Tab-separated table of N, CA and C in Angstrom:
chain	number	residue	atom	x	y	z
A	1	MET	N	-18.575	-3.028	27.938
A	1	MET	CA	-19.069	-2.928	26.572
A	1	MET	C	-20.414	-2.207	26.565
A	2	THR	N	-20.657	-1.561	25.448
A	2	THR	CA	-21.921	-0.855	25.300
A	2	THR	C	-23.036	-1.857	24.989
A	3	HIS	N	-24.253	-1.362	24.984
A	3	HIS	CA	-25.412	-2.203	24.663
A	3	HIS	C	-25.269	-2.812	23.258
A	4	ASP	N	-24.884	-1.995	22.277
A	4	ASP	CA	-24.726	-2.493	20.904
A	4	ASP	C	-23.594	-3.504	20.794
A	5	GLU	N	-22.517	-3.275	21.533
A	5	GLU	CA	-21.400	-4.223	21.512
A	5	GLU	C	-21.811	-5.555	22.131
A	6	MET	N	-22.611	-5.495	23.186
A	6	MET	CA	-23.108	-6.735	23.794
A	6	MET	C	-24.029	-7.487	22.830
A	7	ARG	N	-24.773	-6.756	22.013
A	7	ARG	CA	-25.623	-7.392	21.005
A	7	ARG	C	-24.754	-8.211	20.034
A	8	PHE	N	-23.596	-7.654	19.658
A	8	PHE	CA	-22.667	-8.391	18.796
A	8	PHE	C	-22.180	-9.661	19.488
A	9	VAL	N	-21.762	-9.525	20.748
A	9	VAL	CA	-21.217	-10.672	21.492
A	9	VAL	C	-22.270	-11.773	21.640
A	10	ILE	N	-23.478	-11.391	22.009
A	10	ILE	CA	-24.549	-12.387	22.179
A	10	ILE	C	-24.894	-13.026	20.836
A	11	GLY	N	-24.935	-12.216	19.775
A	11	GLY	CA	-25.175	-12.774	18.441
A	11	GLY	C	-24.085	-13.749	18.026
A	12	HIS	N	-22.845	-13.425	18.361
A	12	HIS	CA	-21.710	-14.312	18.072
A	12	HIS	C	-21.905	-15.660	18.763
A	13	GLU	N	-22.206	-15.612	20.050
A	13	GLU	CA	-22.370	-16.858	20.812
A	13	GLU	C	-23.610	-17.637	20.372
A	14	LEU	N	-24.685	-16.944	20.063
A	14	LEU	CA	-25.871	-17.639	19.547
A	14	LEU	C	-25.584	-18.273	18.190
A	15	GLY	N	-24.748	-17.625	17.391
A	15	GLY	CA	-24.342	-18.212	16.120
A	15	GLY	C	-23.646	-19.552	16.318
A	16	HIS	N	-22.786	-19.622	17.342
A	16	HIS	CA	-22.141	-20.905	17.667
A	16	HIS	C	-23.188	-21.942	18.071
A	17	ALA	N	-24.108	-21.532	18.941
A	17	ALA	CA	-25.117	-22.472	19.452
A	17	ALA	C	-26.011	-22.986	18.328
A	18	LEU	N	-26.487	-22.084	17.486
A	18	LEU	CA	-27.408	-22.480	16.418
A	18	LEU	C	-26.716	-23.265	15.305
A	19	SER	N	-25.396	-23.118	15.207
A	19	SER	CA	-24.648	-23.851	14.181
A	19	SER	C	-24.173	-25.213	14.669
A	20	GLY	N	-24.381	-25.515	15.933
A	20	GLY	CA	-23.971	-26.813	16.469
A	20	GLY	C	-22.471	-26.950	16.670
A	21	HIS	N	-21.789	-25.846	16.911
A	21	HIS	CA	-20.337	-25.876	17.050
A	21	HIS	C	-19.861	-26.591	18.307
A	22	ALA	N	-20.720	-26.723	19.307
A	22	ALA	CA	-20.297	-27.328	20.576
A	22	ALA	C	-19.844	-28.770	20.399
A	23	VAL	N	-20.472	-29.495	19.502
A	23	VAL	CA	-20.120	-30.904	19.292
A	23	VAL	C	-18.675	-31.030	18.822
A	24	TYR	N	-18.301	-30.242	17.821
A	24	TYR	CA	-16.949	-30.337	17.273
A	24	TYR	C	-15.912	-29.763	18.227
A	25	ARG	N	-16.285	-28.739	18.973
A	25	ARG	CA	-15.353	-28.197	19.962
A	25	ARG	C	-15.078	-29.234	21.055
A	26	THR	N	-16.109	-29.948	21.458
A	26	THR	CA	-15.934	-30.997	22.456
A	26	THR	C	-15.038	-32.109	21.912
A	27	MET	N	-15.269	-32.485	20.648
A	27	MET	CA	-14.413	-33.504	20.023
A	27	MET	C	-12.962	-33.040	19.992
A	28	LEU	N	-12.732	-31.780	19.618
A	28	LEU	CA	-11.377	-31.245	19.568
A	28	LEU	C	-10.729	-31.293	20.941
A	29	HIS	N	-11.461	-30.892	21.943
A	29	HIS	CA	-10.917	-30.895	23.306
A	29	HIS	C	-10.491	-32.306	23.715
A	30	HIS	N	-11.346	-33.287	23.493
A	30	HIS	CA	-11.019	-34.657	23.897
A	30	HIS	C	-9.883	-35.238	23.049
A	31	LEU	N	-9.870	-34.948	21.766
A	31	LEU	CA	-8.800	-35.461	20.908
A	31	LEU	C	-7.458	-34.822	21.240
A	32	MET	N	-7.452	-33.564	21.630
A	32	MET	CA	-6.189	-32.928	22.027
A	32	MET	C	-5.637	-33.579	23.288
A	33	ARG	N	-6.534	-33.897	24.216
A	33	ARG	CA	-6.104	-34.586	25.427
A	33	ARG	C	-5.579	-35.986	25.094
A	34	LEU	N	-6.282	-36.670	24.187
A	34	LEU	CA	-5.865	-38.002	23.761
A	34	LEU	C	-4.532	-37.955	23.019
A	35	ALA	N	-4.356	-36.930	22.177
A	35	ALA	CA	-3.104	-36.799	21.414
A	35	ALA	C	-1.919	-36.599	22.339
A	36	SER	N	-2.109	-35.861	23.415
A	36	SER	CA	-1.000	-35.667	24.349
A	36	SER	C	-0.675	-36.964	25.096
A	37	SER	N	-1.662	-37.841	25.267
A	37	SER	CA	-1.436	-39.116	25.949
A	37	SER	C	-0.762	-40.137	25.044
A	38	PHE	N	-1.161	-40.143	23.751
A	38	PHE	CA	-0.647	-41.149	22.826
A	38	PHE	C	0.381	-40.583	21.856
A	39	GLY	N	1.017	-39.484	22.227
A	39	GLY	CA	2.000	-38.861	21.350
A	39	GLY	C	3.205	-39.740	21.064
A	40	PHE	N	3.471	-40.715	21.905
A	40	PHE	CA	4.635	-41.568	21.719
A	40	PHE	C	4.402	-42.653	20.664
A	41	VAL	N	3.165	-42.912	20.274
A	41	VAL	CA	2.859	-43.925	19.269
A	41	VAL	C	3.105	-43.291	17.898
A	42	PRO	N	4.085	-43.819	17.125
A	42	PRO	CA	4.486	-43.127	15.894
A	42	PRO	C	3.361	-42.942	14.871
A	43	ILE	N	2.768	-44.000	14.385
A	43	ILE	CA	1.790	-43.890	13.308
A	43	ILE	C	0.467	-43.361	13.843
A	44	GLY	N	-0.023	-43.927	14.904
A	44	GLY	CA	-1.286	-43.476	15.480
A	44	GLY	C	-1.204	-42.043	15.969
A	45	GLY	N	-0.053	-41.675	16.524
A	45	GLY	CA	0.136	-40.305	16.996
A	45	GLY	C	0.070	-39.307	15.866
A	46	TRP	N	0.683	-39.627	14.731
A	46	TRP	CA	0.648	-38.710	13.581
A	46	TRP	C	-0.763	-38.582	13.017
A	47	ALA	N	-1.470	-39.687	12.953
A	47	ALA	CA	-2.836	-39.645	12.430
A	47	ALA	C	-3.731	-38.809	13.347
A	48	LEU	N	-3.567	-38.993	14.634
A	48	LEU	CA	-4.358	-38.229	15.597
A	48	LEU	C	-4.021	-36.748	15.527
A	49	ARG	N	-2.731	-36.440	15.363
A	49	ARG	CA	-2.326	-35.035	15.242
A	49	ARG	C	-2.905	-34.395	13.985
A	50	ALA	N	-3.006	-35.166	12.908
A	50	ALA	CA	-3.591	-34.641	11.673
A	50	ALA	C	-5.070	-34.304	11.875
A	51	ILE	N	-5.785	-35.162	12.589
A	51	ILE	CA	-7.201	-34.898	12.870
A	51	ILE	C	-7.343	-33.670	13.762
A	52	VAL	N	-6.480	-33.562	14.766
A	52	VAL	CA	-6.516	-32.405	15.661
A	52	VAL	C	-6.216	-31.129	14.884
A	53	ALA	N	-5.232	-31.173	13.995
A	53	ALA	CA	-4.893	-29.983	13.192
A	53	ALA	C	-6.074	-29.560	12.324
A	54	ALA	N	-6.761	-30.527	11.733
A	54	ALA	CA	-7.930	-30.205	10.908
A	54	ALA	C	-9.041	-29.594	11.757
A	55	LEU	N	-9.264	-30.134	12.948
A	55	LEU	CA	-10.294	-29.582	13.827
A	55	LEU	C	-9.910	-28.198	14.356
A	56	GLN	N	-8.613	-27.965	14.558
A	56	GLN	CA	-8.198	-26.635	14.990
A	56	GLN	C	-8.437	-25.609	13.884
A	57	GLU	N	-8.189	-25.984	12.653
A	57	GLU	CA	-8.497	-25.086	11.532
A	57	GLU	C	-10.007	-24.852	11.462
A	58	TRP	N	-10.792	-25.902	11.646
A	58	TRP	CA	-12.246	-25.742	11.665
A	58	TRP	C	-12.661	-24.782	12.782
A	59	GLN	N	-12.019	-24.877	13.948
A	59	GLN	CA	-12.371	-24.016	15.071
A	59	GLN	C	-12.115	-22.551	14.731
A	60	ARG	N	-10.997	-22.278	14.062
A	60	ARG	CA	-10.719	-20.896	13.652
A	60	ARG	C	-11.811	-20.391	12.707
A	61	LEU	N	-12.222	-21.243	11.785
A	61	LEU	CA	-13.263	-20.848	10.841
A	61	LEU	C	-14.621	-20.723	11.522
A	62	SER	N	-14.863	-21.519	12.562
A	62	SER	CA	-16.127	-21.399	13.282
A	62	SER	C	-16.206	-20.060	14.006
A	63	GLU	N	-15.065	-19.519	14.412
A	63	GLU	CA	-15.059	-18.188	15.020
A	63	GLU	C	-15.458	-17.135	13.995
A	64	LEU	N	-15.036	-17.321	12.773
A	64	LEU	CA	-15.457	-16.404	11.708
A	64	LEU	C	-16.970	-16.481	11.510
A	65	SER	N	-17.521	-17.692	11.559
A	65	SER	CA	-18.980	-17.844	11.458
A	65	SER	C	-19.682	-17.154	12.618
A	66	GLY	N	-19.132	-17.279	13.814
A	66	GLY	CA	-19.705	-16.601	14.974
A	66	GLY	C	-19.645	-15.085	14.809
A	67	ASP	N	-18.527	-14.590	14.277
A	67	ASP	CA	-18.410	-13.146	14.045
A	67	ASP	C	-19.430	-12.673	13.017
A	68	ARG	N	-19.671	-13.470	12.008
A	68	ARG	CA	-20.681	-13.099	11.010
A	68	ARG	C	-22.070	-13.045	11.641
A	69	ALA	N	-22.358	-13.996	12.515
A	69	ALA	CA	-23.653	-13.979	13.205
A	69	ALA	C	-23.763	-12.745	14.090
A	70	GLY	N	-22.691	-12.398	14.775
A	70	GLY	CA	-22.689	-11.195	15.600
A	70	GLY	C	-22.886	-9.939	14.774
A	71	LEU	N	-22.270	-9.900	13.609
A	71	LEU	CA	-22.427	-8.754	12.719
A	71	LEU	C	-23.851	-8.654	12.201
A	72	LEU	N	-24.478	-9.796	11.923
A	72	LEU	CA	-25.883	-9.772	11.510
A	72	LEU	C	-26.780	-9.205	12.616
A	73	CYS	N	-26.461	-9.541	13.861
A	73	CYS	CA	-27.265	-9.029	14.978
A	73	CYS	C	-27.010	-7.548	15.227
A	74	GLY	N	-25.745	-7.128	15.131
A	74	GLY	CA	-25.404	-5.749	15.444
A	74	GLY	C	-25.595	-4.783	14.293
A	75	GLN	N	-25.422	-5.257	13.059
A	75	GLN	CA	-25.596	-4.446	11.857
A	75	GLN	C	-24.678	-3.228	11.805
A	76	ASP	N	-23.502	-3.307	12.437
A	76	ASP	CA	-22.567	-2.174	12.429
A	76	ASP	C	-21.145	-2.717	12.390
A	77	PHE	N	-20.497	-2.563	11.235
A	77	PHE	CA	-19.157	-3.119	11.050
A	77	PHE	C	-18.144	-2.480	11.999
A	78	ASP	N	-18.173	-1.160	12.138
A	78	ASP	CA	-17.218	-0.482	13.014
A	78	ASP	C	-17.366	-0.930	14.464
A	79	MET	N	-18.599	-1.146	14.888
A	79	MET	CA	-18.835	-1.619	16.244
A	79	MET	C	-18.269	-3.034	16.412
A	80	ALA	N	-18.431	-3.876	15.392
A	80	ALA	CA	-17.887	-5.239	15.464
A	80	ALA	C	-16.367	-5.214	15.586
A	81	ILE	N	-15.721	-4.327	14.836
A	81	ILE	CA	-14.265	-4.187	14.941
A	81	ILE	C	-13.882	-3.711	16.343
A	82	ARG	N	-14.637	-2.766	16.894
A	82	ARG	CA	-14.369	-2.295	18.259
A	82	ARG	C	-14.444	-3.430	19.264
A	83	VAL	N	-15.445	-4.306	19.114
A	83	VAL	CA	-15.574	-5.439	20.036
A	83	VAL	C	-14.349	-6.340	19.929
A	84	GLU	N	-13.948	-6.651	18.713
A	84	GLU	CA	-12.773	-7.527	18.538
A	84	GLU	C	-11.526	-6.880	19.136
A	85	LEU	N	-11.374	-5.571	18.927
A	85	LEU	CA	-10.222	-4.878	19.497
A	85	LEU	C	-10.292	-4.846	21.023
A	86	LYS	N	-11.477	-4.661	21.573
A	86	LYS	CA	-11.621	-4.681	23.030
A	86	LYS	C	-11.275	-6.054	23.593
A	87	LEU	N	-11.696	-7.097	22.890
A	87	LEU	CA	-11.381	-8.438	23.368
A	87	LEU	C	-9.878	-8.715	23.291
A	88	ALA	N	-9.210	-8.117	22.303
A	88	ALA	CA	-7.774	-8.333	22.144
A	88	ALA	C	-6.952	-7.452	23.086
A	89	ALA	N	-7.411	-6.210	23.301
A	89	ALA	CA	-6.590	-5.245	24.030
A	89	ALA	C	-7.104	-4.917	25.419
A	90	GLY	N	-8.305	-5.319	25.735
A	90	GLY	CA	-8.849	-4.995	27.048
A	90	GLY	C	-9.084	-3.507	27.206
A	91	ARG	N	-8.621	-2.941	28.283
A	91	ARG	CA	-8.867	-1.527	28.572
A	91	ARG	C	-8.009	-0.582	27.739
A	92	HIS	N	-7.062	-1.088	27.005
A	92	HIS	CA	-6.114	-0.248	26.280
A	92	HIS	C	-6.581	0.081	24.867
A	93	LEU	N	-7.872	0.141	24.651
A	93	LEU	CA	-8.440	0.398	23.332
A	93	LEU	C	-8.037	1.765	22.795
A	94	ASP	N	-7.830	2.733	23.670
A	94	ASP	CA	-7.461	4.075	23.220
A	94	ASP	C	-6.101	4.101	22.519
A	95	LYS	N	-5.289	3.077	22.724
A	95	LYS	CA	-3.966	3.012	22.101
A	95	LYS	C	-4.001	2.292	20.756
A	96	LEU	N	-5.175	1.805	20.343
A	96	LEU	CA	-5.285	1.060	19.098
A	96	LEU	C	-5.960	1.900	18.015
A	97	ASP	N	-5.525	1.672	16.785
A	97	ASP	CA	-6.103	2.348	15.633
A	97	ASP	C	-6.798	1.292	14.778
A	98	SER	N	-8.133	1.347	14.713
A	98	SER	CA	-8.880	0.306	14.003
A	98	SER	C	-8.557	0.289	12.513
A	99	GLN	N	-8.290	1.453	11.920
A	99	GLN	CA	-7.960	1.489	10.493
A	99	GLN	C	-6.593	0.853	10.232
A	100	ALA	N	-5.638	1.087	11.113
A	100	ALA	CA	-4.327	0.443	10.982
A	100	ALA	C	-4.454	-1.067	11.165
A	101	PHE	N	-5.323	-1.477	12.084
A	101	PHE	CA	-5.565	-2.896	12.301
A	101	PHE	C	-6.120	-3.557	11.034
A	102	LEU	N	-7.099	-2.899	10.401
A	102	LEU	CA	-7.688	-3.443	9.173
A	102	LEU	C	-6.679	-3.458	8.027
A	103	ALA	N	-5.839	-2.437	7.947
A	103	ALA	CA	-4.796	-2.414	6.908
A	103	ALA	C	-3.808	-3.556	7.119
A	104	GLN	N	-3.455	-3.811	8.368
A	104	GLN	CA	-2.550	-4.912	8.682
A	104	GLN	C	-3.188	-6.251	8.320
A	105	ALA	N	-4.477	-6.400	8.568
A	105	ALA	CA	-5.171	-7.647	8.223
A	105	ALA	C	-5.196	-7.843	6.709
A	106	ARG	N	-5.424	-6.766	5.956
A	106	ARG	CA	-5.414	-6.871	4.486
A	106	ARG	C	-4.036	-7.268	3.981
A	107	ASP	N	-2.983	-6.669	4.548
A	107	ASP	CA	-1.619	-7.022	4.148
A	107	ASP	C	-1.314	-8.483	4.460
A	108	TYR	N	-1.760	-8.932	5.610
A	108	TYR	CA	-1.534	-10.316	6.032
A	108	TYR	C	-2.172	-11.290	5.045
A	109	ASP	N	-3.387	-10.999	4.604
A	109	ASP	CA	-4.087	-11.874	3.663
A	109	ASP	C	-3.498	-11.808	2.263
A	110	ALA	N	-3.004	-10.643	1.869
A	110	ALA	CA	-2.580	-10.445	0.482
A	110	ALA	C	-1.160	-10.915	0.203
A	111	THR	N	-0.324	-10.992	1.196
A	111	THR	CA	1.085	-11.296	0.954
A	111	THR	C	1.432	-12.710	1.372
A	112	GLY	N	2.564	-13.150	0.862
A	112	GLY	CA	3.112	-14.421	1.315
A	112	GLY	C	3.177	-15.469	0.237
A	113	ASP	N	4.080	-16.399	0.463
A	113	ASP	CA	4.260	-17.527	-0.433
A	113	ASP	C	3.791	-18.796	0.275
A	114	MET	N	4.205	-19.947	-0.225
A	114	MET	CA	3.768	-21.218	0.366
A	114	MET	C	4.242	-21.344	1.819
A	115	ARG	N	5.481	-20.894	2.083
A	115	ARG	CA	6.008	-20.955	3.447
A	115	ARG	C	5.144	-20.121	4.385
A	116	ASP	N	4.766	-18.926	3.945
A	116	ASP	CA	3.911	-18.083	4.766
A	116	ASP	C	2.550	-18.726	4.999
A	117	GLY	N	2.022	-19.418	3.987
A	117	GLY	CA	0.741	-20.114	4.135
A	117	GLY	C	0.813	-21.163	5.225
A	118	VAL	N	1.925	-21.904	5.270
A	118	VAL	CA	2.109	-22.930	6.298
A	118	VAL	C	2.205	-22.269	7.672
A	119	LEU	N	2.972	-21.177	7.767
A	119	LEU	CA	3.103	-20.477	9.041
A	119	LEU	C	1.775	-19.908	9.512
A	120	LYS	N	0.967	-19.377	8.566
A	120	LYS	CA	-0.362	-18.870	8.930
A	120	LYS	C	-1.214	-19.987	9.487
A	121	LEU	N	-1.154	-21.161	8.860
A	121	LEU	CA	-1.919	-22.305	9.344
A	121	LEU	C	-1.470	-22.718	10.738
A	122	LEU	N	-0.162	-22.738	10.963
A	122	LEU	CA	0.356	-23.132	12.279
A	122	LEU	C	0.003	-22.110	13.347
A	123	ASN	N	-0.068	-20.838	12.972
A	123	ASN	CA	-0.427	-19.803	13.942
A	123	ASN	C	-1.878	-19.933	14.335
């Protein structure tokens, strides 16, 4: 990664640290382990799975907060997209089109019914 891209990454991680995300991530990790142990308990297992699902949704949103912090540090939207694409594709960045990626993200957000909303949550 370039110097500017590293600024985004460090800003992203500092955003997590300054927001106190480690506490909830630790809780999620321990509850997921606990849920796998007590999955056979019908009522308690379902309640625990509901808490884990809520924390997993929170974790996805905390990544968005980290990305916003990284963008504040880097001050370059295109560079932030490049970092995300590099993290997703590794060395194969030359095969990716950032504009097509953004168009696909817009389509993903704009389309769908209730079933799609549930599938998005599960993904």
